[in-house]
Amino acid sequence: MGGTVTLKAVLFDRDGTLIVDVPYNGDPQLVRPMGGALEALRKVRRAGLATGVVTNQSGVARGLLTLEQMHSVNQRVDQLLGPFDVWEVCPHGPEDACDCRKPAPGMILGACSTLGINPEEVAFIGDIGADMEAAAAAGARAVLVPTEITRREEIEAAGNVAEDLHHAVELLLSGALEHTTDRALHEQDAPV
Ligand SMILES: [Mg+2]
Ligand SMILES: [Zn+2]
């Protein structure tokens, strides 16, 4: 038995995954989708899966952008790449010790709750280790799509790596990606 849980939603990191990372951006005019982002999202939506955005925006806590600016950037992202079924945004900084800032699983769990699905039915695509850790902590599948800022050890630690969003989505929709739980079971079964 495969044990593969049917995927019902794909959640995406925002900066460096769906759009080009402009650090602490508060200007909607600077929003540029990553190559292939719209096509990848269309493919996910055509497959009948929900889509969502899960993003750390510590620039708010750092006083580098206002909540209003952050919302206007998110609105622009929604205009270019949406509509998304769920948005989860953490405006806190690292010192706030909140439950939402990735690598904490709070936002992924919040998105699951909004969508009325279980974390095992969700995949998260991001560009750094904190994205992978948040997904693992939530019990969701994850795919890393590295950019220039992704550290080598983050790539090595990631269970699933794709060269771009197109390939990440292919991996998820083809079912080629093993759920971490499945892998753990296989490892247990393997002769020592
Ligand atoms: Mg990112
Ligand atoms: Zn937070």
mmCIF file with all atom_site columns, C-alpha atoms and ligand atoms in Angstrom:
data_model
loop_
_atom_site.group_PDB
_atom_site.id
_atom_site.type_symbol
_atom_site.label_atom_id
_atom_site.label_alt_id
_atom_site.label_comp_id
_atom_site.label_asym_id
_atom_site.label_entity_id
_atom_site.label_seq_id
_atom_site.pdbx_PDB_ins_code
_atom_site.Cartn_x
_atom_site.Cartn_y
_atom_site.Cartn_z
_atom_site.occupancy
_atom_site.B_iso_or_equiv
_atom_site.pdbx_formal_charge
_atom_site.auth_seq_id
_atom_site.auth_comp_id
_atom_site.auth_asym_id
_atom_site.auth_atom_id
_atom_site.pdbx_PDB_model_num
ATOM   1   C  CA . MET A 1 1   ? 0.000   0.000  0.000   1.00 0.00 ? 1   MET A CA 1
ATOM   2   C  CA . GLY A 1 2   ? 1.315   3.345  -1.049  1.00 0.00 ? 2   GLY A CA 1
ATOM   3   C  CA . GLY A 1 3   ? 0.023   5.270  1.902   1.00 0.00 ? 3   GLY A CA 1
ATOM   4   C  CA . THR A 1 4   ? 0.069   8.454  -0.151  1.00 0.00 ? 4   THR A CA 1
ATOM   5   C  CA . VAL A 1 5   ? -2.387  10.989 1.177   1.00 0.00 ? 5   VAL A CA 1
ATOM   6   C  CA . THR A 1 6   ? -4.199  12.919 -1.547  1.00 0.00 ? 6   THR A CA 1
ATOM   7   C  CA . LEU A 1 7   ? -2.908  16.429 -1.928  1.00 0.00 ? 7   LEU A CA 1
ATOM   8   C  CA . LYS A 1 8   ? -5.580  19.111 -1.531  1.00 0.00 ? 8   LYS A CA 1
ATOM   9   C  CA . ALA A 1 9   ? -3.601  22.354 -1.394  1.00 0.00 ? 9   ALA A CA 1
ATOM   10  C  CA . VAL A 1 10  ? -0.259  23.817 -2.351  1.00 0.00 ? 10  VAL A CA 1
ATOM   11  C  CA . LEU A 1 11  ? 0.993   26.715 -0.235  1.00 0.00 ? 11  LEU A CA 1
ATOM   12  C  CA . PHE A 1 12  ? 3.770   28.992 -1.415  1.00 0.00 ? 12  PHE A CA 1
ATOM   13  C  CA . ASP A 1 13  ? 6.315   31.232 0.243   1.00 0.00 ? 13  ASP A CA 1
ATOM   14  C  CA . ARG A 1 14  ? 6.021   34.753 -1.214  1.00 0.00 ? 14  ARG A CA 1
ATOM   15  C  CA . ASP A 1 15  ? 9.449   36.412 -1.484  1.00 0.00 ? 15  ASP A CA 1
ATOM   16  C  CA . GLY A 1 16  ? 11.958  34.511 -3.593  1.00 0.00 ? 16  GLY A CA 1
ATOM   17  C  CA . THR A 1 17  ? 9.372   31.865 -4.447  1.00 0.00 ? 17  THR A CA 1
ATOM   18  C  CA . LEU A 1 18  ? 6.290   33.483 -6.050  1.00 0.00 ? 18  LEU A CA 1
ATOM   19  C  CA . ILE A 1 19  ? 7.809   36.914 -6.580  1.00 0.00 ? 19  ILE A CA 1
ATOM   20  C  CA . VAL A 1 20  ? 11.326  38.294 -6.928  1.00 0.00 ? 20  VAL A CA 1
ATOM   21  C  CA . ASP A 1 21  ? 12.632  39.094 -3.451  1.00 0.00 ? 21  ASP A CA 1
ATOM   22  C  CA . VAL A 1 22  ? 12.882  42.842 -2.873  1.00 0.00 ? 22  VAL A CA 1
ATOM   23  C  CA . PRO A 1 23  ? 13.864  42.986 0.813   1.00 0.00 ? 23  PRO A CA 1
ATOM   24  C  CA . TYR A 1 24  ? 11.240  44.740 2.996   1.00 0.00 ? 24  TYR A CA 1
ATOM   25  C  CA . ASN A 1 25  ? 9.357   45.907 -0.072  1.00 0.00 ? 25  ASN A CA 1
ATOM   26  C  CA . GLY A 1 26  ? 6.441   48.252 0.599   1.00 0.00 ? 26  GLY A CA 1
ATOM   27  C  CA . ASP A 1 27  ? 5.900   49.299 -3.025  1.00 0.00 ? 27  ASP A CA 1
ATOM   28  C  CA . PRO A 1 28  ? 3.354   47.315 -5.083  1.00 0.00 ? 28  PRO A CA 1
ATOM   29  C  CA . GLN A 1 29  ? 4.939   48.606 -8.285  1.00 0.00 ? 29  GLN A CA 1
ATOM   30  C  CA . LEU A 1 30  ? 8.096   46.632 -7.517  1.00 0.00 ? 30  LEU A CA 1
ATOM   31  C  CA . VAL A 1 31  ? 6.257   43.286 -7.469  1.00 0.00 ? 31  VAL A CA 1
ATOM   32  C  CA . ARG A 1 32  ? 7.637   40.959 -10.171 1.00 0.00 ? 32  ARG A CA 1
ATOM   33  C  CA . PRO A 1 33  ? 6.509   37.329 -10.431 1.00 0.00 ? 33  PRO A CA 1
ATOM   34  C  CA . MET A 1 34  ? 9.211   34.682 -10.532 1.00 0.00 ? 34  MET A CA 1
ATOM   35  C  CA . GLY A 1 35  ? 9.609   32.974 -13.904 1.00 0.00 ? 35  GLY A CA 1
ATOM   36  C  CA . GLY A 1 36  ? 6.928   30.348 -14.444 1.00 0.00 ? 36  GLY A CA 1
ATOM   37  C  CA . ALA A 1 37  ? 5.002   31.300 -11.300 1.00 0.00 ? 37  ALA A CA 1
ATOM   38  C  CA . LEU A 1 38  ? 1.680   31.991 -13.029 1.00 0.00 ? 38  LEU A CA 1
ATOM   39  C  CA . GLU A 1 39  ? 1.868   28.808 -15.109 1.00 0.00 ? 39  GLU A CA 1
ATOM   40  C  CA . ALA A 1 40  ? 2.704   26.735 -12.040 1.00 0.00 ? 40  ALA A CA 1
ATOM   41  C  CA . LEU A 1 41  ? -0.227  28.216 -10.118 1.00 0.00 ? 41  LEU A CA 1
ATOM   42  C  CA . ARG A 1 42  ? -2.583  27.631 -13.043 1.00 0.00 ? 42  ARG A CA 1
ATOM   43  C  CA . LYS A 1 43  ? -1.531  24.012 -13.164 1.00 0.00 ? 43  LYS A CA 1
ATOM   44  C  CA . VAL A 1 44  ? -2.238  23.573 -9.438  1.00 0.00 ? 44  VAL A CA 1
ATOM   45  C  CA . ARG A 1 45  ? -5.638  25.274 -9.757  1.00 0.00 ? 45  ARG A CA 1
ATOM   46  C  CA . ARG A 1 46  ? -6.563  23.253 -12.844 1.00 0.00 ? 46  ARG A CA 1
ATOM   47  C  CA . ALA A 1 47  ? -5.836  20.095 -10.856 1.00 0.00 ? 47  ALA A CA 1
ATOM   48  C  CA . GLY A 1 48  ? -8.529  21.245 -8.436  1.00 0.00 ? 48  GLY A CA 1
ATOM   49  C  CA . LEU A 1 49  ? -6.195  22.074 -5.570  1.00 0.00 ? 49  LEU A CA 1
ATOM   50  C  CA . ALA A 1 50  ? -6.379  25.142 -3.360  1.00 0.00 ? 50  ALA A CA 1
ATOM   51  C  CA . THR A 1 51  ? -3.498  27.626 -3.347  1.00 0.00 ? 51  THR A CA 1
ATOM   52  C  CA . GLY A 1 52  ? -2.193  29.895 -0.616  1.00 0.00 ? 52  GLY A CA 1
ATOM   53  C  CA . VAL A 1 53  ? 0.612   32.225 0.379   1.00 0.00 ? 53  VAL A CA 1
ATOM   54  C  CA . VAL A 1 54  ? 2.546   31.894 3.647   1.00 0.00 ? 54  VAL A CA 1
ATOM   55  C  CA . THR A 1 55  ? 4.970   34.749 4.247   1.00 0.00 ? 55  THR A CA 1
ATOM   56  C  CA . ASN A 1 56  ? 7.206   36.254 6.945   1.00 0.00 ? 56  ASN A CA 1
ATOM   57  C  CA . GLN A 1 57  ? 7.094   40.054 6.825   1.00 0.00 ? 57  GLN A CA 1
ATOM   58  C  CA . SER A 1 58  ? 9.362   41.123 9.666   1.00 0.00 ? 58  SER A CA 1
ATOM   59  C  CA . GLY A 1 59  ? 9.853   44.503 7.953   1.00 0.00 ? 59  GLY A CA 1
ATOM   60  C  CA . VAL A 1 60  ? 6.641   45.507 9.737   1.00 0.00 ? 60  VAL A CA 1
ATOM   61  C  CA . ALA A 1 61  ? 8.085   44.702 13.183  1.00 0.00 ? 61  ALA A CA 1
ATOM   62  C  CA . ARG A 1 62  ? 11.366  46.335 12.183  1.00 0.00 ? 62  ARG A CA 1
ATOM   63  C  CA . GLY A 1 63  ? 9.523   49.542 11.253  1.00 0.00 ? 63  GLY A CA 1
ATOM   64  C  CA . LEU A 1 64  ? 10.709  49.316 7.643   1.00 0.00 ? 64  LEU A CA 1
ATOM   65  C  CA . LEU A 1 65  ? 7.227   49.102 6.147   1.00 0.00 ? 65  LEU A CA 1
ATOM   66  C  CA . THR A 1 66  ? 3.705   49.720 7.411   1.00 0.00 ? 66  THR A CA 1
ATOM   67  C  CA . LEU A 1 67  ? 0.946   47.130 7.581   1.00 0.00 ? 67  LEU A CA 1
ATOM   68  C  CA . GLU A 1 68  ? -0.835  49.177 4.935   1.00 0.00 ? 68  GLU A CA 1
ATOM   69  C  CA . GLN A 1 69  ? 2.145   48.971 2.569   1.00 0.00 ? 69  GLN A CA 1
ATOM   70  C  CA . MET A 1 70  ? 2.422   45.251 3.216   1.00 0.00 ? 70  MET A CA 1
ATOM   71  C  CA . HIS A 1 71  ? -1.259  44.777 2.368   1.00 0.00 ? 71  HIS A CA 1
ATOM   72  C  CA . SER A 1 72  ? -0.922  46.784 -0.837  1.00 0.00 ? 72  SER A CA 1
ATOM   73  C  CA . VAL A 1 73  ? 2.016   44.596 -1.925  1.00 0.00 ? 73  VAL A CA 1
ATOM   74  C  CA . ASN A 1 74  ? -0.011  41.468 -1.112  1.00 0.00 ? 74  ASN A CA 1
ATOM   75  C  CA . GLN A 1 75  ? -2.941  42.852 -3.083  1.00 0.00 ? 75  GLN A CA 1
ATOM   76  C  CA . ARG A 1 76  ? -0.649  43.310 -6.080  1.00 0.00 ? 76  ARG A CA 1
ATOM   77  C  CA . VAL A 1 77  ? 0.576   39.723 -5.732  1.00 0.00 ? 77  VAL A CA 1
ATOM   78  C  CA . ASP A 1 78  ? -3.051  38.572 -5.630  1.00 0.00 ? 78  ASP A CA 1
ATOM   79  C  CA . GLN A 1 79  ? -3.817  40.662 -8.718  1.00 0.00 ? 79  GLN A CA 1
ATOM   80  C  CA . LEU A 1 80  ? -0.905  39.186 -10.689 1.00 0.00 ? 80  LEU A CA 1
ATOM   81  C  CA . LEU A 1 81  ? -0.952  35.588 -9.433  1.00 0.00 ? 81  LEU A CA 1
ATOM   82  C  CA . GLY A 1 82  ? -4.215  35.072 -7.556  1.00 0.00 ? 82  GLY A CA 1
ATOM   83  C  CA . PRO A 1 83  ? -6.833  34.599 -6.479  1.00 0.00 ? 83  PRO A CA 1
ATOM   84  C  CA . PHE A 1 84  ? -5.364  32.616 -3.590  1.00 0.00 ? 84  PHE A CA 1
ATOM   85  C  CA . ASP A 1 85  ? -7.674  30.670 -1.301  1.00 0.00 ? 85  ASP A CA 1
ATOM   86  C  CA . VAL A 1 86  ? -5.724  31.624 1.787   1.00 0.00 ? 86  VAL A CA 1
ATOM   87  C  CA . TRP A 1 87  ? -3.136  34.179 2.913   1.00 0.00 ? 87  TRP A CA 1
ATOM   88  C  CA . GLU A 1 88  ? -1.058  33.831 6.068   1.00 0.00 ? 88  GLU A CA 1
ATOM   89  C  CA . VAL A 1 89  ? 1.242   36.705 6.982   1.00 0.00 ? 89  VAL A CA 1
ATOM   90  C  CA . CYS A 1 90  ? 3.537   37.076 10.010  1.00 0.00 ? 90  CYS A CA 1
ATOM   91  C  CA . PRO A 1 91  ? 4.336   40.741 10.713  1.00 0.00 ? 91  PRO A CA 1
ATOM   92  C  CA . HIS A 1 92  ? 6.511   39.914 13.733  1.00 0.00 ? 92  HIS A CA 1
ATOM   93  C  CA . GLY A 1 93  ? 10.265  39.949 14.162  1.00 0.00 ? 93  GLY A CA 1
ATOM   94  C  CA . PRO A 1 94  ? 12.591  37.178 15.362  1.00 0.00 ? 94  PRO A CA 1
ATOM   95  C  CA . GLU A 1 95  ? 12.540  38.550 18.936  1.00 0.00 ? 95  GLU A CA 1
ATOM   96  C  CA . ASP A 1 96  ? 8.746   38.457 19.209  1.00 0.00 ? 96  ASP A CA 1
ATOM   97  C  CA . ALA A 1 97  ? 8.812   34.660 19.707  1.00 0.00 ? 97  ALA A CA 1
ATOM   98  C  CA . CYS A 1 98  ? 5.430   34.340 17.961  1.00 0.00 ? 98  CYS A CA 1
ATOM   99  C  CA . ASP A 1 99  ? 3.915   31.059 16.791  1.00 0.00 ? 99  ASP A CA 1
ATOM   100 C  CA . CYS A 1 100 ? 3.570   32.212 13.206  1.00 0.00 ? 100 CYS A CA 1
ATOM   101 C  CA . ARG A 1 101 ? 7.025   33.269 12.003  1.00 0.00 ? 101 ARG A CA 1
ATOM   102 C  CA . LYS A 1 102 ? 8.594   30.475 9.957   1.00 0.00 ? 102 LYS A CA 1
ATOM   103 C  CA . PRO A 1 103 ? 10.283  28.105 10.863  1.00 0.00 ? 103 PRO A CA 1
ATOM   104 C  CA . ALA A 1 104 ? 7.351   27.860 13.311  1.00 0.00 ? 104 ALA A CA 1
ATOM   105 C  CA . PRO A 1 105 ? 4.430   25.894 11.848  1.00 0.00 ? 105 PRO A CA 1
ATOM   106 C  CA . GLY A 1 106 ? 1.692   28.346 12.953  1.00 0.00 ? 106 GLY A CA 1
ATOM   107 C  CA . MET A 1 107 ? 0.873   29.841 9.574   1.00 0.00 ? 107 MET A CA 1
ATOM   108 C  CA . ILE A 1 108 ? 0.787   26.510 7.745   1.00 0.00 ? 108 ILE A CA 1
ATOM   109 C  CA . LEU A 1 109 ? -1.493  25.107 10.442  1.00 0.00 ? 109 LEU A CA 1
ATOM   110 C  CA . GLY A 1 110 ? -3.606  28.276 10.233  1.00 0.00 ? 110 GLY A CA 1
ATOM   111 C  CA . ALA A 1 111 ? -3.945  27.874 6.471   1.00 0.00 ? 111 ALA A CA 1
ATOM   112 C  CA . CYS A 1 112 ? -5.003  24.234 6.940   1.00 0.00 ? 112 CYS A CA 1
ATOM   113 C  CA . SER A 1 113 ? -7.615  25.319 9.437   1.00 0.00 ? 113 SER A CA 1
ATOM   114 C  CA . THR A 1 114 ? -8.943  27.999 7.066   1.00 0.00 ? 114 THR A CA 1
ATOM   115 C  CA . LEU A 1 115 ? -9.119  25.470 4.224   1.00 0.00 ? 115 LEU A CA 1
ATOM   116 C  CA . GLY A 1 116 ? -10.616 22.779 6.445   1.00 0.00 ? 116 GLY A CA 1
ATOM   117 C  CA . ILE A 1 117 ? -7.940  20.208 5.564   1.00 0.00 ? 117 ILE A CA 1
ATOM   118 C  CA . ASN A 1 118 ? -5.185  18.298 7.356   1.00 0.00 ? 118 ASN A CA 1
ATOM   119 C  CA . PRO A 1 119 ? -1.480  19.206 7.131   1.00 0.00 ? 119 PRO A CA 1
ATOM   120 C  CA . GLU A 1 120 ? -0.793  15.819 5.462   1.00 0.00 ? 120 GLU A CA 1
ATOM   121 C  CA . GLU A 1 121 ? -2.964  17.028 2.580   1.00 0.00 ? 121 GLU A CA 1
ATOM   122 C  CA . VAL A 1 122 ? -0.805  20.112 2.081   1.00 0.00 ? 122 VAL A CA 1
ATOM   123 C  CA . ALA A 1 123 ? 2.474   20.792 0.306   1.00 0.00 ? 123 ALA A CA 1
ATOM   124 C  CA . PHE A 1 124 ? 4.588   23.880 0.882   1.00 0.00 ? 124 PHE A CA 1
ATOM   125 C  CA . ILE A 1 125 ? 7.024   25.318 -1.637  1.00 0.00 ? 125 ILE A CA 1
ATOM   126 C  CA . GLY A 1 126 ? 9.711   27.737 -0.451  1.00 0.00 ? 126 GLY A CA 1
ATOM   127 C  CA . ASP A 1 127 ? 13.238  28.918 -1.099  1.00 0.00 ? 127 ASP A CA 1
ATOM   128 C  CA . ILE A 1 128 ? 14.983  28.623 2.279   1.00 0.00 ? 128 ILE A CA 1
ATOM   129 C  CA . GLY A 1 129 ? 15.495  26.194 5.132   1.00 0.00 ? 129 GLY A CA 1
ATOM   130 C  CA . ALA A 1 130 ? 12.986  27.955 7.398   1.00 0.00 ? 130 ALA A CA 1
ATOM   131 C  CA . ASP A 1 131 ? 10.258  27.127 4.854   1.00 0.00 ? 131 ASP A CA 1
ATOM   132 C  CA . MET A 1 132 ? 11.201  23.443 4.894   1.00 0.00 ? 132 MET A CA 1
ATOM   133 C  CA . GLU A 1 133 ? 11.355  23.421 8.709   1.00 0.00 ? 133 GLU A CA 1
ATOM   134 C  CA . ALA A 1 134 ? 7.940   25.069 9.032   1.00 0.00 ? 134 ALA A CA 1
ATOM   135 C  CA . ALA A 1 135 ? 6.389   22.484 6.705   1.00 0.00 ? 135 ALA A CA 1
ATOM   136 C  CA . ALA A 1 136 ? 8.034   19.593 8.543   1.00 0.00 ? 136 ALA A CA 1
ATOM   137 C  CA . ALA A 1 137 ? 6.922   20.957 11.914  1.00 0.00 ? 137 ALA A CA 1
ATOM   138 C  CA . ALA A 1 138 ? 3.357   21.239 10.592  1.00 0.00 ? 138 ALA A CA 1
ATOM   139 C  CA . GLY A 1 139 ? 3.426   17.719 9.141   1.00 0.00 ? 139 GLY A CA 1
ATOM   140 C  CA . ALA A 1 140 ? 3.141   18.914 5.547   1.00 0.00 ? 140 ALA A CA 1
ATOM   141 C  CA . ARG A 1 141 ? 5.102   17.910 2.467   1.00 0.00 ? 141 ARG A CA 1
ATOM   142 C  CA . ALA A 1 142 ? 7.693   20.394 1.214   1.00 0.00 ? 142 ALA A CA 1
ATOM   143 C  CA . VAL A 1 143 ? 9.735   21.206 -1.863  1.00 0.00 ? 143 VAL A CA 1
ATOM   144 C  CA . LEU A 1 144 ? 12.696  23.573 -1.891  1.00 0.00 ? 144 LEU A CA 1
ATOM   145 C  CA . VAL A 1 145 ? 13.193  25.734 -4.979  1.00 0.00 ? 145 VAL A CA 1
ATOM   146 C  CA . PRO A 1 146 ? 16.599  27.295 -4.329  1.00 0.00 ? 146 PRO A CA 1
ATOM   147 C  CA . THR A 1 147 ? 17.593  30.830 -5.337  1.00 0.00 ? 147 THR A CA 1
ATOM   148 C  CA . GLU A 1 148 ? 20.898  32.692 -4.997  1.00 0.00 ? 148 GLU A CA 1
ATOM   149 C  CA . ILE A 1 149 ? 20.200  33.287 -1.303  1.00 0.00 ? 149 ILE A CA 1
ATOM   150 C  CA . THR A 1 150 ? 19.588  29.610 -0.492  1.00 0.00 ? 150 THR A CA 1
ATOM   151 C  CA . ARG A 1 151 ? 22.498  28.228 1.512   1.00 0.00 ? 151 ARG A CA 1
ATOM   152 C  CA . ARG A 1 152 ? 24.212  25.029 0.425   1.00 0.00 ? 152 ARG A CA 1
ATOM   153 C  CA . GLU A 1 153 ? 23.423  23.291 3.718   1.00 0.00 ? 153 GLU A CA 1
ATOM   154 C  CA . GLU A 1 154 ? 19.729  24.188 3.297   1.00 0.00 ? 154 GLU A CA 1
ATOM   155 C  CA . ILE A 1 155 ? 19.738  22.459 -0.092  1.00 0.00 ? 155 ILE A CA 1
ATOM   156 C  CA . GLU A 1 156 ? 21.518  19.428 1.351   1.00 0.00 ? 156 GLU A CA 1
ATOM   157 C  CA . ALA A 1 157 ? 19.057  19.210 4.258   1.00 0.00 ? 157 ALA A CA 1
ATOM   158 C  CA . ALA A 1 158 ? 15.959  19.470 2.048   1.00 0.00 ? 158 ALA A CA 1
ATOM   159 C  CA . GLY A 1 159 ? 14.196  16.186 1.281   1.00 0.00 ? 159 GLY A CA 1
ATOM   160 C  CA . ASN A 1 160 ? 12.859  17.431 -2.036  1.00 0.00 ? 160 ASN A CA 1
ATOM   161 C  CA . VAL A 1 161 ? 14.528  19.999 -4.278  1.00 0.00 ? 161 VAL A CA 1
ATOM   162 C  CA . ALA A 1 162 ? 13.286  21.299 -7.646  1.00 0.00 ? 162 ALA A CA 1
ATOM   163 C  CA . GLU A 1 163 ? 15.048  23.669 -10.018 1.00 0.00 ? 163 GLU A CA 1
ATOM   164 C  CA . ASP A 1 164 ? 11.995  25.890 -10.488 1.00 0.00 ? 164 ASP A CA 1
ATOM   165 C  CA . LEU A 1 165 ? 8.296   26.204 -9.648  1.00 0.00 ? 165 LEU A CA 1
ATOM   166 C  CA . HIS A 1 166 ? 7.269   24.267 -12.734 1.00 0.00 ? 166 HIS A CA 1
ATOM   167 C  CA . HIS A 1 167 ? 9.296   21.241 -11.671 1.00 0.00 ? 167 HIS A CA 1
ATOM   168 C  CA . ALA A 1 168 ? 8.190   21.582 -8.038  1.00 0.00 ? 168 ALA A CA 1
ATOM   169 C  CA . VAL A 1 169 ? 4.551   21.440 -9.081  1.00 0.00 ? 169 VAL A CA 1
ATOM   170 C  CA . GLU A 1 170 ? 5.226   18.538 -11.473 1.00 0.00 ? 170 GLU A CA 1
ATOM   171 C  CA . LEU A 1 171 ? 6.804   16.634 -8.606  1.00 0.00 ? 171 LEU A CA 1
ATOM   172 C  CA . LEU A 1 172 ? 3.805   17.282 -6.358  1.00 0.00 ? 172 LEU A CA 1
ATOM   173 C  CA . LEU A 1 173 ? 1.048   16.583 -8.871  1.00 0.00 ? 173 LEU A CA 1
ATOM   174 C  CA . SER A 1 174 ? 2.708   13.443 -10.275 1.00 0.00 ? 174 SER A CA 1
ATOM   175 C  CA . GLY A 1 175 ? 2.792   12.004 -6.772  1.00 0.00 ? 175 GLY A CA 1
ATOM   176 C  CA . ALA A 1 176 ? 6.482   11.296 -7.244  1.00 0.00 ? 176 ALA A CA 1
ATOM   177 C  CA . LEU A 1 177 ? 7.225   13.015 -3.983  1.00 0.00 ? 177 LEU A CA 1
ATOM   178 C  CA . GLU A 1 178 ? 7.104   10.788 -0.971  1.00 0.00 ? 178 GLU A CA 1
ATOM   179 C  CA . HIS A 1 179 ? 5.506   12.036 2.170   1.00 0.00 ? 179 HIS A CA 1
ATOM   180 C  CA . THR A 1 180 ? 7.975   12.248 5.042   1.00 0.00 ? 180 THR A CA 1
ATOM   181 C  CA . THR A 1 181 ? 5.835   9.795  7.002   1.00 0.00 ? 181 THR A CA 1
ATOM   182 C  CA . ASP A 1 182 ? 6.050   7.280  4.156   1.00 0.00 ? 182 ASP A CA 1
ATOM   183 C  CA . ARG A 1 183 ? 9.792   7.676  4.025   1.00 0.00 ? 183 ARG A CA 1
ATOM   184 C  CA . ALA A 1 184 ? 10.098  7.156  7.765   1.00 0.00 ? 184 ALA A CA 1
ATOM   185 C  CA . LEU A 1 185 ? 8.073   3.931  7.423   1.00 0.00 ? 185 LEU A CA 1
ATOM   186 C  CA . HIS A 1 186 ? 10.233  2.692  4.542   1.00 0.00 ? 186 HIS A CA 1
ATOM   187 C  CA . GLU A 1 187 ? 13.330  3.339  6.589   1.00 0.00 ? 187 GLU A CA 1
ATOM   188 C  CA . GLN A 1 188 ? 11.925  1.345  9.453   1.00 0.00 ? 188 GLN A CA 1
ATOM   189 C  CA . ASP A 1 189 ? 11.115  -1.543 7.123   1.00 0.00 ? 189 ASP A CA 1
ATOM   190 C  CA . ALA A 1 190 ? 14.555  -1.559 5.564   1.00 0.00 ? 190 ALA A CA 1
ATOM   191 C  CA . PRO A 1 191 ? 16.856  -4.330 6.752   1.00 0.00 ? 191 PRO A CA 1
ATOM   192 C  CA . VAL A 1 192 ? 19.695  -2.975 8.889   1.00 0.00 ? 192 VAL A CA 1
HETATM 193 MG MG . MG  B 2 .   ? 11.477  33.314 0.619   1.00 0.00 ? 1   MG  B MG 1
HETATM 194 ZN ZN . ZN  B 3 .   ? 4.374   36.040 13.839  1.00 0.00 ? 2   ZN  B ZN 1
#
